[in-house]
Coordinates of C-alpha atoms and ligand atoms in Angstrom, one line a residue:
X1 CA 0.0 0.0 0.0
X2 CA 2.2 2.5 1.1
X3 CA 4.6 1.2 -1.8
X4 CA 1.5 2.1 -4.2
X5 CA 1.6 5.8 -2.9
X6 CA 4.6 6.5 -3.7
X7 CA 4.9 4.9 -6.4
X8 CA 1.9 7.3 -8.0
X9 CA 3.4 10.4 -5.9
X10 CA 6.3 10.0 -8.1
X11 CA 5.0 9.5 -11.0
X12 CA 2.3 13.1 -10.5
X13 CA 6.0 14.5 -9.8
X14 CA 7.4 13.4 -13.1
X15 CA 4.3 14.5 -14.9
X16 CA 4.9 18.0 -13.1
X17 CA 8.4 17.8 -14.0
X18 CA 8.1 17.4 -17.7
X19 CA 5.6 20.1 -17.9
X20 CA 7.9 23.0 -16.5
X21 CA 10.6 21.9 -18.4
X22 CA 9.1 22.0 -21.9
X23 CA 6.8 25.7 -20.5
X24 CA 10.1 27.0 -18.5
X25 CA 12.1 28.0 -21.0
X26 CA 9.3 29.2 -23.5
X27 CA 8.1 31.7 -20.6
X28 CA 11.7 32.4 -20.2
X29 CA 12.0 33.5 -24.3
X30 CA 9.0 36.3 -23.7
X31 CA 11.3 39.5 -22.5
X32 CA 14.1 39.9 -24.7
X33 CA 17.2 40.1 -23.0
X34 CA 18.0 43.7 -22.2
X35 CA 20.5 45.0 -24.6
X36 CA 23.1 48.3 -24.1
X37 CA 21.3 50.1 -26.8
X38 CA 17.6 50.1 -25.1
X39 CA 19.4 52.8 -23.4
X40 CA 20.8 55.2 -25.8
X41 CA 19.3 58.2 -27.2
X42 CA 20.8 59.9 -30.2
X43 CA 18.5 62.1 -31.0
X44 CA 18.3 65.7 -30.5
X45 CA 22.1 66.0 -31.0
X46 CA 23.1 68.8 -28.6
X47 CA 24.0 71.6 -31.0
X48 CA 28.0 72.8 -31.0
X49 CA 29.3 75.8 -28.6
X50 CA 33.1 76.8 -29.0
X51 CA 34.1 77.7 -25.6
X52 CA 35.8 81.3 -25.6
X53 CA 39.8 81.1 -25.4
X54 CA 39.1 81.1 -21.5
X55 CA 36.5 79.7 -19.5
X56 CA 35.8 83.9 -18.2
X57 CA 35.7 84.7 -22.6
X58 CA 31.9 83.9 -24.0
X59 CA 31.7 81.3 -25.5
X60 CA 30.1 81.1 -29.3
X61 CA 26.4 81.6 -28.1
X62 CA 26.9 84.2 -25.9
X63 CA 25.1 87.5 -26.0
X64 CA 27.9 90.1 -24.9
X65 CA 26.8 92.6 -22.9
X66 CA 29.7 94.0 -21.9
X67 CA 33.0 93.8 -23.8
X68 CA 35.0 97.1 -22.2
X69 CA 34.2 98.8 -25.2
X70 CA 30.9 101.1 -24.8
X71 CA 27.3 100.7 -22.8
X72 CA 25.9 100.3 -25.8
X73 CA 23.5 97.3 -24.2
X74 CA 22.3 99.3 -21.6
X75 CA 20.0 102.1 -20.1
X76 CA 19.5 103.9 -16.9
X77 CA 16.5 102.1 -14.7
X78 CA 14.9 105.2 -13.9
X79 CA 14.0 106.4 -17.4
X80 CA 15.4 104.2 -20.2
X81 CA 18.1 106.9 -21.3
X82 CA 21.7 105.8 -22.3
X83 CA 23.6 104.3 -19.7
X84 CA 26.1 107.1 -18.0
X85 CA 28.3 105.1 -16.2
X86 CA 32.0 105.3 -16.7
X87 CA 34.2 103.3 -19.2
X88 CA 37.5 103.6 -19.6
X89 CA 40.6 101.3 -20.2
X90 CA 37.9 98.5 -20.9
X91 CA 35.8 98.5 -17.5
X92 CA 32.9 100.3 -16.4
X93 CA 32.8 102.0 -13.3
X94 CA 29.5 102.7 -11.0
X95 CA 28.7 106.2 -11.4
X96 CA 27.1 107.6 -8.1
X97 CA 26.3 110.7 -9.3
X98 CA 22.9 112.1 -8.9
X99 CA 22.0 112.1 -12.9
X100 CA 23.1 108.4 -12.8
X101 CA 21.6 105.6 -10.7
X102 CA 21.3 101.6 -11.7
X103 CA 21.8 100.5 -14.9
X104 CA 20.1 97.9 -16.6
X105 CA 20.1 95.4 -19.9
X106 CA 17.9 97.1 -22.6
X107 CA 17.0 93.2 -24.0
X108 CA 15.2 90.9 -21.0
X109 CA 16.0 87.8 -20.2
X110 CA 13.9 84.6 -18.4
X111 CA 16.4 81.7 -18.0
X112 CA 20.5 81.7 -17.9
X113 CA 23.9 81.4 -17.1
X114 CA 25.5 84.8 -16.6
X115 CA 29.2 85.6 -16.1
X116 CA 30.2 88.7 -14.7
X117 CA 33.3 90.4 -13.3
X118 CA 33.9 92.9 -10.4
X119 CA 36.5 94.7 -8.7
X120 CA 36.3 96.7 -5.1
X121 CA 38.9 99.6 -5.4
X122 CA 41.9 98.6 -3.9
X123 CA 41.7 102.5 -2.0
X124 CA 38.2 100.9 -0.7
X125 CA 36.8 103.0 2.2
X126 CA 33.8 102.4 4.3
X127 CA 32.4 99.6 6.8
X128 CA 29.6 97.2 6.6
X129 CA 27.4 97.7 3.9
X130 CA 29.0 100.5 3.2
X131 CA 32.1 99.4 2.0
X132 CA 31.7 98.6 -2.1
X133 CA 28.2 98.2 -2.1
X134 CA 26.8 97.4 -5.8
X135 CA 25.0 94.3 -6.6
X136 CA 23.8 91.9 -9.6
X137 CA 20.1 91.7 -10.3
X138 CA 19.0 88.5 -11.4
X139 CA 16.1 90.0 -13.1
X140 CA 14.7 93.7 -12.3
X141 CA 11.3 94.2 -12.2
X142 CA 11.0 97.7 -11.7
X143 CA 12.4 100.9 -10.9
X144 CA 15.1 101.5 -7.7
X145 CA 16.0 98.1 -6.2
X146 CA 13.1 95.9 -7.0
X147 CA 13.9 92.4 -8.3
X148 CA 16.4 89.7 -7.1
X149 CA 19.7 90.9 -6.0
X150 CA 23.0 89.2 -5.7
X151 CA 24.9 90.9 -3.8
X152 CA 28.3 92.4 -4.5
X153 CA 30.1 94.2 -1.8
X154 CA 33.4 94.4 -0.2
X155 CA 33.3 91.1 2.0
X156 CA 37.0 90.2 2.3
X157 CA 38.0 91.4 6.0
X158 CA 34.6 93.9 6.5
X159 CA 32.1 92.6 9.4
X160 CA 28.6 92.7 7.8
X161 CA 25.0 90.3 8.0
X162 CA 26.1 87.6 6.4
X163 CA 22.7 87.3 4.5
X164 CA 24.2 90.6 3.0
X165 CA 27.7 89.5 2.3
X166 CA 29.0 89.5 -1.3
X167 CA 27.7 86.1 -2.8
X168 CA 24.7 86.2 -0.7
X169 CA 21.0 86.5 -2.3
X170 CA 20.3 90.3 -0.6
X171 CA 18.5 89.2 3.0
X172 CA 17.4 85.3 1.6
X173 CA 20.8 83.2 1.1
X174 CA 23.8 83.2 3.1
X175 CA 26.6 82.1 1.1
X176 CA 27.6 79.0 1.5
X177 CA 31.8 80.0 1.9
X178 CA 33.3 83.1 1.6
X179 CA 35.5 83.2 -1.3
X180 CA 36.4 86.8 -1.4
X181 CA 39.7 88.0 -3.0
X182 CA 41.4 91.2 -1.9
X183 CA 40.2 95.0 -2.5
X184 CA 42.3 95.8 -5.8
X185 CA 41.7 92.1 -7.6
X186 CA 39.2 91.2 -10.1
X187 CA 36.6 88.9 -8.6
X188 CA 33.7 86.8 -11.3
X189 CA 30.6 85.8 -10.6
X190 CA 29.5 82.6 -12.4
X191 CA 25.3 82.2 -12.4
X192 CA 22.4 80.2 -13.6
X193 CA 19.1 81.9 -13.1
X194 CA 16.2 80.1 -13.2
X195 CA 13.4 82.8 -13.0
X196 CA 10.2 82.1 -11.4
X197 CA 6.7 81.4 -13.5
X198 CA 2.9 82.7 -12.3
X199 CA -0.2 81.1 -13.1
X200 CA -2.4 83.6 -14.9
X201 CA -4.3 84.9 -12.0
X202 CA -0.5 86.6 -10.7
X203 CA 0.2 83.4 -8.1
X204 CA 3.3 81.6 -7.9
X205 CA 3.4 78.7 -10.3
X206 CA 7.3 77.4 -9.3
X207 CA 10.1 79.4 -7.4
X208 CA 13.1 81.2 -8.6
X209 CA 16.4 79.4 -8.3
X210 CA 19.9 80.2 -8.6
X211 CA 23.4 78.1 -8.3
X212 CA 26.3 80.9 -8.0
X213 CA 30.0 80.1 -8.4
X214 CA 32.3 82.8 -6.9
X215 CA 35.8 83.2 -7.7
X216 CA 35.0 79.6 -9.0
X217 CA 33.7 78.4 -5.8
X218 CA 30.0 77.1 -4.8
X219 CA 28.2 80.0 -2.9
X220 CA 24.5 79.6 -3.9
X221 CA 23.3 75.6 -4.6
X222 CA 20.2 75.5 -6.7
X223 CA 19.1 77.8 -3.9
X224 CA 15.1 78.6 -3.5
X225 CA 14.0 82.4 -3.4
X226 CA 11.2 82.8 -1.1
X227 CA 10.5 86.3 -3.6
X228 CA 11.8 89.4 -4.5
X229 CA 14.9 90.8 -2.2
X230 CA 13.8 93.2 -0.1
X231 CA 15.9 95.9 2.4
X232 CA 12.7 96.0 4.8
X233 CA 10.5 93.2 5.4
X234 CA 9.4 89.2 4.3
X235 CA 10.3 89.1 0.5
X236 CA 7.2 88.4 -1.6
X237 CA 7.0 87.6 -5.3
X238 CA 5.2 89.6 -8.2
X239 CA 4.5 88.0 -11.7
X240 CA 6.5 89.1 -14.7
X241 CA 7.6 87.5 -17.2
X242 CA 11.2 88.5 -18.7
X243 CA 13.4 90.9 -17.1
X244 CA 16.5 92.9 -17.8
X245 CA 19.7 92.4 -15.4
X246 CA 20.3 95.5 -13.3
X247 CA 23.6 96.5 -11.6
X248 CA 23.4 98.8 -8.7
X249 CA 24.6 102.1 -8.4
X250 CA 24.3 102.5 -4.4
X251 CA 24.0 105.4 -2.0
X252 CA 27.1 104.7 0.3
X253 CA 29.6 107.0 -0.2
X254 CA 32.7 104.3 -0.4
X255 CA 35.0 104.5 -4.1
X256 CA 32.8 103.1 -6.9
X257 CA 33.4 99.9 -7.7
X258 CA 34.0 98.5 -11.3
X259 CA 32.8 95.6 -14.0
X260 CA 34.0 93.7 -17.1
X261 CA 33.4 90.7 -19.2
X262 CA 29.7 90.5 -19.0
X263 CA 28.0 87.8 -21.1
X264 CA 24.7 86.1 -20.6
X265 CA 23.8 82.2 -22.1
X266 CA 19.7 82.1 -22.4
X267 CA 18.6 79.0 -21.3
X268 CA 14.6 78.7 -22.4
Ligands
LIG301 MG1 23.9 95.8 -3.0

């Protein structure tokens, strides 16, 4: 009896048997074997950009706004005239006289990667925020100070906020080192920009964000405005759509500070 079981155990087993091993290997033929070439794309091909002679020179899709030549690319905020800030010897100097204020791009811009140069006078005067105050805005949306400003100042051995300190976003983003170099040396500013978007009724549809190099050095990572900077109270943000980039001329009474080598990347 117990003979007989097993005997017809077995033989259910070897009918089990034979059935997954003439259906195992069909199921196993179903997926293809993954190949290396499921996972290569080769189309758009990224279009060619000669890099400049240096990684500061603009590279072939750059829009120059500044080659030490003339302000040709810019206006005054206030009222749209020419630009009256000084050039000479292939920089342009703030000019913080009262017929002069910030400057800005006369084309506007949504999303990029900006290089810019500055230079505190090496004669630099002045404490705090008063010591080679300008700034970088990111995208100006009206007259004065209003937009997004990245802050240029004096920060090398000068005791300020640090929320205020050159690299920082004005009163939002501390910087993350300070990589200043001396009063007297050129300094760059290396940026990507990506500029807020609304929904139609003027609310905010997705932050602005901005990843600064300084001197070549991480200051601002993909870092999240919370609105436009602000001197007094909780930034806030208003819709526009493109913007020009402002430089500020400000009130402190410290030696103007200077700029070079300005050239802008749109990214839409
Ligand atoms: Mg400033």
């Amino acid at each position: 009896m117990l003979l007989e079981i097993m005997r017809n155990q077995f033989s259910t087993f070897l009918a089990f048997a034979t059935l997954f091993a003439v259906v195992a290997p069909l199921s196993a033929q179903q997926p293809p074997a993954p190949k290396p070439q499921d996972t290569e794309v080769w189309e758009p091909v990224p279009k060619i950009v000669t890099p400049g002679a240096t990684d500061a020179a603009p590279p072939s899709d750059a829009i120059v706004l500044f080659d030490g030549k003339n302000l040709d690319q810019w206006v005054l905020n206030r009222d749209k005239s020419p630009a009256n800030w000084i050039v000479a010897d292939g920089v342009v100097t703030v000019n913080k006289a009262p017929g002069a204020g910030n400057i800005e791009t006369k084309r506007t811009f949504k999303n990029y990667q900006l290089h810019i140069e500055w230079k505190i006078p090496e004669n630099i005067t002045g404490t705090d925020q008063a010591r080679g105050n300008s700034g970088v805005f990111l995208a100006s949306t009206g007259p004065g100070d209003a937009g997004y400003e990245l802050q240029v100042l004096d920060s090398y051995n000068n005791k300020t906020y640090v929320n205020g300190q050159a690299g920082s976003i004005y009163k939002q983003g501390i910087p993350l080192v300070n990589p200043n170099r001396k009063p007297g040396e050129w300094q760059t500013y290396d940026v990507v920009w990506t500029a807020p978007t609304f929904n139609a009724d003027g609310s905010l549809k997705t932050p602005a964000y901005v990843t600064v190099f300084f001197n070549g050095v991480l200051v601002q990572n993909h870092f999240e405005l919370k609105g436009e900077t602000r001197y007094i109270g909780k930034p806030f943000y208003k819709k526009y759509d493109t913007a020009p980039i402002k430089l500020q001329a400000h009130g402190d009474h410290s030696e103007p500070i200077s700029f070079r080598n300005i050239w802008v990347r749109e990214l839409n």
